[in-house]
CSV table of C-alpha atoms in Angstrom, one decimal:
chain,number,residue,atom,x,y,z
A,1189,MET,CA,169.6,25.2,182.3
A,1190,THR,CA,168.6,28.5,183.8
A,1191,LEU,CA,165.4,29.8,183.8
A,1192,LYS,CA,166.1,32.4,181.0
A,1193,GLY,CA,167.5,29.5,179.0
A,1194,ILE,CA,164.3,27.7,179.3
A,1195,ARG,CA,162.2,30.8,178.5
A,1196,MET,CA,163.9,30.9,175.3
A,1197,LEU,CA,163.1,27.6,174.0
A,1198,PRO,CA,159.5,28.7,173.1
A,1199,THR,CA,160.8,31.7,171.5
A,1200,LEU,CA,163.2,29.8,169.3
A,1201,ALA,CA,160.8,27.3,168.7
A,1202,ALA,CA,158.2,29.9,167.3
A,1203,LEU,CA,161.1,31.4,165.2
A,1204,LEU,CA,161.8,28.2,163.6
A,1205,VAL,CA,158.1,27.6,162.9
A,1206,ILE,CA,157.6,31.2,161.3
A,1207,MET,CA,160.4,30.8,158.8
A,1208,LEU,CA,159.4,27.6,158.2
A,1209,THR,CA,155.9,28.2,157.2
A,1210,ILE,CA,156.7,31.6,155.5
A,1211,SER,CA,159.3,29.3,153.5
A,1212,LEU,CA,156.8,27.0,152.6
A,1213,GLY,CA,154.2,30.0,151.6
A,1214,ASN,CA,156.9,31.4,149.5
A,1215,TRP,CA,157.4,28.1,147.7
A,1216,GLN,CA,153.8,27.8,146.7
A,1217,THR,CA,153.5,31.3,145.6
A,1218,ARG,CA,156.7,30.7,143.4
A,1219,ARG,CA,155.2,27.8,141.9
A,1220,ALA,CA,151.8,29.5,141.4
A,1221,ALA,CA,153.8,32.3,139.4
A,1222,GLU,CA,155.8,30.0,137.5
A,1223,LYS,CA,152.7,27.9,136.3
A,1224,GLN,CA,150.9,31.2,135.4
A,1225,ALA,CA,154.2,32.0,133.6
A,1226,LEU,CA,154.1,28.6,131.6
A,1227,GLN,CA,150.3,29.2,130.9
A,1228,ALA,CA,150.9,32.7,129.5
A,1229,GLU,CA,154.0,31.2,127.3
A,1230,ARG,CA,151.3,28.2,126.1
A,1231,ASP,CA,148.5,30.4,125.3
A,1232,GLN,CA,151.1,32.7,122.8
A,1233,ALA,CA,152.3,29.8,121.5
A,1234,LEU,CA,149.1,28.6,120.4
A,1235,LEU,CA,148.5,31.7,118.6
A,1236,LEU,CA,151.5,31.0,116.6
A,1237,PRO,CA,151.2,28.9,113.2
A,1238,PRO,CA,152.6,25.5,113.7
A,1239,ILE,CA,156.2,24.6,112.8
A,1240,ARG,CA,156.4,21.8,110.4
A,1241,LEU,CA,159.1,19.2,111.7
A,1242,ASP,CA,161.9,18.4,109.3
A,1243,ALA,CA,165.5,18.2,109.1
A,1244,ALA,CA,166.3,22.0,109.5
A,1245,ALA,CA,163.8,22.4,112.6
A,1246,LEU,CA,165.3,19.2,114.4
A,1247,ALA,CA,169.1,20.9,113.6
A,1248,ALA,CA,168.0,23.5,116.2
A,1249,PRO,CA,165.3,21.7,118.5
A,1250,GLU,CA,165.5,24.3,121.5
A,1251,PRO,CA,163.3,26.8,119.6
A,1252,LEU,CA,160.5,24.1,119.4
A,1253,THR,CA,159.8,23.7,123.1
A,1254,GLY,CA,156.4,25.0,124.0
A,1255,ARG,CA,155.4,25.5,120.2
A,1256,ARG,CA,152.7,23.5,118.1
A,1257,VAL,CA,154.2,21.2,115.8
A,1258,VAL,CA,153.2,19.4,112.5
A,1259,ALA,CA,154.8,16.1,111.7
A,1260,GLU,CA,154.6,13.5,108.7
A,1261,GLY,CA,156.0,10.2,109.0
A,1262,GLU,CA,155.5,6.8,110.6
A,1263,PHE,CA,155.3,5.6,113.9
A,1264,LEU,CA,158.1,3.0,114.7
A,1265,GLU,CA,155.5,0.6,116.4
A,1266,ARG,CA,158.0,-2.1,117.4
A,1267,TYR,CA,159.7,0.4,119.7
A,1268,THR,CA,156.4,1.4,121.5
A,1269,VAL,CA,156.7,1.4,125.4
A,1270,PHE,CA,154.2,2.0,128.1
A,1271,VAL,CA,154.9,4.1,130.8
A,1272,ASP,CA,153.4,3.1,134.1
A,1273,ASN,CA,151.7,4.8,137.4
A,1274,ARG,CA,150.3,7.4,134.8
A,1275,ALA,CA,146.4,8.5,136.2
A,1276,TYR,CA,143.7,10.2,134.4
A,1277,ARG,CA,140.9,11.3,136.3
A,1278,GLY,CA,141.7,8.9,139.0
A,1279,GLN,CA,142.0,5.7,136.9
A,1280,ALA,CA,145.0,4.1,137.0
A,1281,GLY,CA,146.7,3.6,133.3
A,1282,PHE,CA,149.9,4.3,130.9
A,1283,HIS,CA,151.3,6.8,129.1
A,1284,VAL,CA,152.1,5.3,125.4
A,1285,VAL,CA,155.5,6.2,123.8
A,1286,THR,CA,156.5,5.6,120.3
A,1287,PRO,CA,159.6,6.8,118.2
A,1288,PHE,CA,158.5,8.6,115.1
A,1289,ALA,CA,160.4,8.6,111.9
A,1290,PRO,CA,159.7,11.8,109.9
A,1291,ALA,CA,159.0,11.3,106.3
A,1292,ASP,CA,162.3,13.4,104.9
A,1293,GLY,CA,164.5,10.9,106.5
A,1294,SER,CA,165.5,13.2,109.2
A,1295,THR,CA,166.4,12.2,112.9
A,1296,PRO,CA,163.6,10.0,114.6
A,1297,VAL,CA,161.8,11.9,117.4
A,1298,LEU,CA,159.9,10.5,120.5
A,1299,VAL,CA,156.0,11.0,120.8
A,1300,LEU,CA,153.8,11.0,123.6
A,1301,ARG,CA,151.1,9.6,122.1
A,1302,GLY,CA,148.5,9.3,124.9
A,1303,TRP,CA,147.0,7.5,127.8
A,1304,THR,CA,145.4,4.5,127.9
A,1305,ALA,CA,143.5,2.6,130.9
A,1306,GLN,CA,145.2,-0.3,132.9
A,1307,ASP,CA,143.8,-3.9,132.7
A,1308,PRO,CA,142.1,-3.9,136.5
A,1309,ALA,CA,142.4,-7.7,136.5
A,1310,ASP,CA,146.1,-7.8,135.5
A,1311,ARG,CA,148.3,-4.6,136.2
A,1312,GLY,CA,151.1,-6.1,134.4
A,1313,ARG,CA,149.4,-6.6,131.2
A,1314,VAL,CA,150.4,-5.0,128.2
A,1315,PRO,CA,147.4,-2.9,127.1
A,1316,SER,CA,145.9,-3.3,123.6
A,1317,VAL,CA,146.3,0.2,121.3
A,1318,ASN,CA,145.6,1.0,117.5
A,1319,ARG,CA,149.0,0.2,115.9
A,1320,VAL,CA,149.4,2.4,113.0
A,1321,SER,CA,151.2,1.1,109.9
A,1322,ALA,CA,150.9,3.9,107.4
A,1323,ARG,CA,152.6,7.3,106.9
A,1324,VAL,CA,150.4,9.6,108.9
A,1325,ARG,CA,150.3,13.3,109.9
A,1326,ILE,CA,150.3,14.4,113.7
A,1327,GLU,CA,149.8,17.5,115.6
A,1328,ALA,CA,151.7,18.1,118.6
A,1329,LEU,CA,153.1,20.3,121.5
A,1330,ALA,CA,157.0,19.9,121.9
A,1331,GLN,CA,158.7,19.7,125.1
A,1332,ALA,CA,162.1,19.1,126.2
A,1333,ASP,CA,161.6,15.5,127.4
A,1334,LEU,CA,159.3,13.2,129.4
A,1335,ASP,CA,158.0,14.1,132.7
A,1336,GLN,CA,159.3,11.7,135.6
A,1337,VAL,CA,157.8,10.5,138.5
A,1338,LEU,CA,159.6,9.6,141.9
A,1339,GLU,CA,161.5,6.3,142.0
A,1340,LEU,CA,162.3,4.7,145.4
A,1341,SER,CA,165.0,2.8,144.0
A,1342,LYS,CA,166.7,2.7,140.3
A,1343,PRO,CA,165.1,-0.3,138.5
A,1344,PRO,CA,167.1,-2.4,136.3
A,1345,ALA,CA,167.5,-1.4,132.6
A,1346,PRO,CA,164.7,-2.9,130.5
A,1347,GLY,CA,165.4,-5.9,128.6
A,1348,PRO,CA,164.6,-6.0,124.7
A,1349,ASP,CA,161.2,-7.3,125.3
A,1350,ASP,CA,160.2,-5.3,128.2
A,1351,ARG,CA,157.6,-2.7,127.3
A,1352,LEU,CA,156.4,-1.7,131.0
A,1353,TRP,CA,158.5,1.0,132.2
A,1354,GLN,CA,158.2,3.0,135.6
A,1355,ASN,CA,159.7,6.0,133.8
A,1356,ALA,CA,161.0,6.7,130.3
A,1357,SER,CA,163.0,9.8,128.7
A,1358,ILE,CA,164.7,10.4,125.5
A,1359,ALA,CA,167.8,9.0,126.6
A,1360,ALA,CA,166.4,5.8,128.2
A,1361,VAL,CA,164.5,4.9,124.6
A,1362,SER,CA,167.7,5.8,122.8
A,1363,ARG,CA,169.7,3.0,124.6
A,1364,TRP,CA,167.0,0.8,124.6
A,1365,SER,CA,166.2,0.9,121.0
A,1366,GLY,CA,169.3,1.6,119.4
A,1367,LEU,CA,167.6,4.8,117.6
A,1368,ALA,CA,169.4,8.0,117.9
A,1369,LEU,CA,166.5,10.3,119.0
A,1370,ALA,CA,166.4,13.9,118.6
A,1371,PRO,CA,166.2,15.8,121.8
A,1372,VAL,CA,162.7,16.9,121.8
A,1373,VAL,CA,159.5,15.0,122.6
A,1374,LEU,CA,156.0,15.4,120.4
A,1375,ARG,CA,153.2,15.6,122.9
A,1376,GLN,CA,150.3,14.5,120.7
A,1377,THR,CA,147.3,16.6,120.6
A,1378,GLY,CA,145.7,16.2,117.3
A,1379,GLU,CA,144.1,13.0,115.8
A,1380,LEU,CA,145.8,10.9,112.9
A,1381,SER,CA,145.2,11.8,109.5
A,1382,PRO,CA,142.3,9.8,107.5
A,1383,GLY,CA,144.8,7.7,106.0
A,1384,GLU,CA,145.9,5.9,109.1
A,1385,VAL,CA,145.7,2.0,109.0
A,1386,ALA,CA,145.2,0.5,112.6
A,1387,GLY,CA,146.5,-2.9,113.4
A,1388,ARG,CA,143.5,-5.2,114.9
A,1389,ALA,CA,143.9,-6.9,118.1
A,1390,ALA,CA,144.7,-10.7,118.4
A,1391,ALA,CA,141.8,-12.9,118.9
A,1392,ASP,CA,142.9,-13.5,122.5
A,1393,GLU,CA,143.3,-9.7,123.1
A,1394,PRO,CA,141.1,-7.1,124.2
A,1395,ALA,CA,139.6,-4.7,121.6
A,1396,ALA,CA,142.0,-1.8,121.3
A,1397,GLN,CA,140.9,1.7,122.6
A,1398,PRO,CA,141.5,4.6,121.2
A,1399,LEU,CA,144.2,6.9,123.1
A,1400,ILE,CA,143.2,9.8,125.2
A,1401,ARG,CA,145.0,13.3,124.6
A,1402,ASP,CA,143.2,15.4,127.2
A,1403,TRP,CA,146.6,16.8,128.6
A,1404,PRO,CA,146.4,19.1,131.6
A,1405,SER,CA,147.3,22.7,130.6
A,1406,PRO,CA,150.5,24.4,132.3
A,1407,GLY,CA,148.4,26.4,134.5
A,1408,THR,CA,146.6,23.8,136.4
A,1409,GLY,CA,146.7,23.8,139.9
A,1410,VAL,CA,147.5,27.6,140.3
A,1411,ASP,CA,144.5,28.2,142.6
A,1412,LYS,CA,145.3,25.2,144.8
A,1413,HIS,CA,149.2,26.6,145.1
A,1414,ARG,CA,147.5,29.8,146.0
A,1415,ALA,CA,145.2,28.4,148.6
A,1416,TYR,CA,148.3,26.2,150.3
A,1417,ALA,CA,150.3,29.5,150.4
A,1418,PHE,CA,147.5,31.2,152.2
A,1419,GLN,CA,147.2,28.3,154.8
A,1420,TRP,CA,151.2,28.5,155.5
A,1421,TYR,CA,151.4,32.5,155.8
A,1422,SER,CA,148.2,32.1,158.0
A,1423,MET,CA,150.0,29.6,160.3
A,1424,ALA,CA,152.8,31.8,160.3
A,1425,ALA,CA,150.9,34.9,161.4
A,1426,THR,CA,148.8,32.7,164.3
A,1427,VAL,CA,152.1,31.5,165.5
A,1428,SER,CA,153.6,35.3,165.6
A,1429,ILE,CA,150.3,36.3,167.4
A,1430,LEU,CA,150.5,33.7,170.1
A,1431,TRP,CA,154.1,34.3,170.5
A,1432,LEU,CA,153.6,38.1,171.1
A,1433,TYR,CA,150.8,37.3,173.6
A,1434,VAL,CA,152.9,34.7,175.5
A,1435,PHE,CA,155.7,37.4,175.7
A,1436,TRP,CA,153.1,40.1,176.8
A,1437,ARG,CA,151.9,37.9,179.5
A,1438,SER,CA,155.2,37.1,180.8
A,1439,ARG,CA,156.4,40.6,181.0
A,1440,ARG,CA,153.2,41.2,183.1
A,1441,THR,CA,153.8,38.6,185.6
A,1442,GLN,CA,157.5,39.4,186.3
A,1443,PRO,CA,157.9,40.8,189.5
């Protein structure tokens, strides 16, 4: 390799680092802007009156996304599943997901009911939660589907009695339960109506715990994305300054 080629290597390396760090900074900036936009949409939706979930609303569910929804009906408790690896304030736990049959007989819809803690002594134990066996009224925010976490390999399809899942979606619960679920998920925010009937835990089960519905807002993490963007841009600027300094020194030392 010639001397000129050797001198080009630091320049190419610097350019690659600058391009990479600027790209990462731009990505963090876009994520912050996207979350800001989602938060603005959520804030605007919260000012609007809730939509009553019925056959007409479910016939065209796209406008429901991001809106507050009020639904009356019954939870289909026999199809409840627990989605694993969902943490709350650093504590391991599950998201509780149950199909919900609207009172007017329209298409069942999947409800993300809340979070419950994992048994620290037995990670694979199905948690005990209140079972609702009466017609209830819930308040919720509508979303397109359930959030997914990264899976290193595709797990086998859950069996009829499997209740602990790594991920869940409308399509997966539909296949498993045999229910034709509506293409929307209700993330429950409001408490059940006073008329709820909660099932009691069996004698050998721990007492059922109320579900936590302290959902993060869409704008959570905007400041973190901005801080990361600043770090990447600062790194790009630092590499640029170092490269200019080295280039200047090399020009001065040339005969």
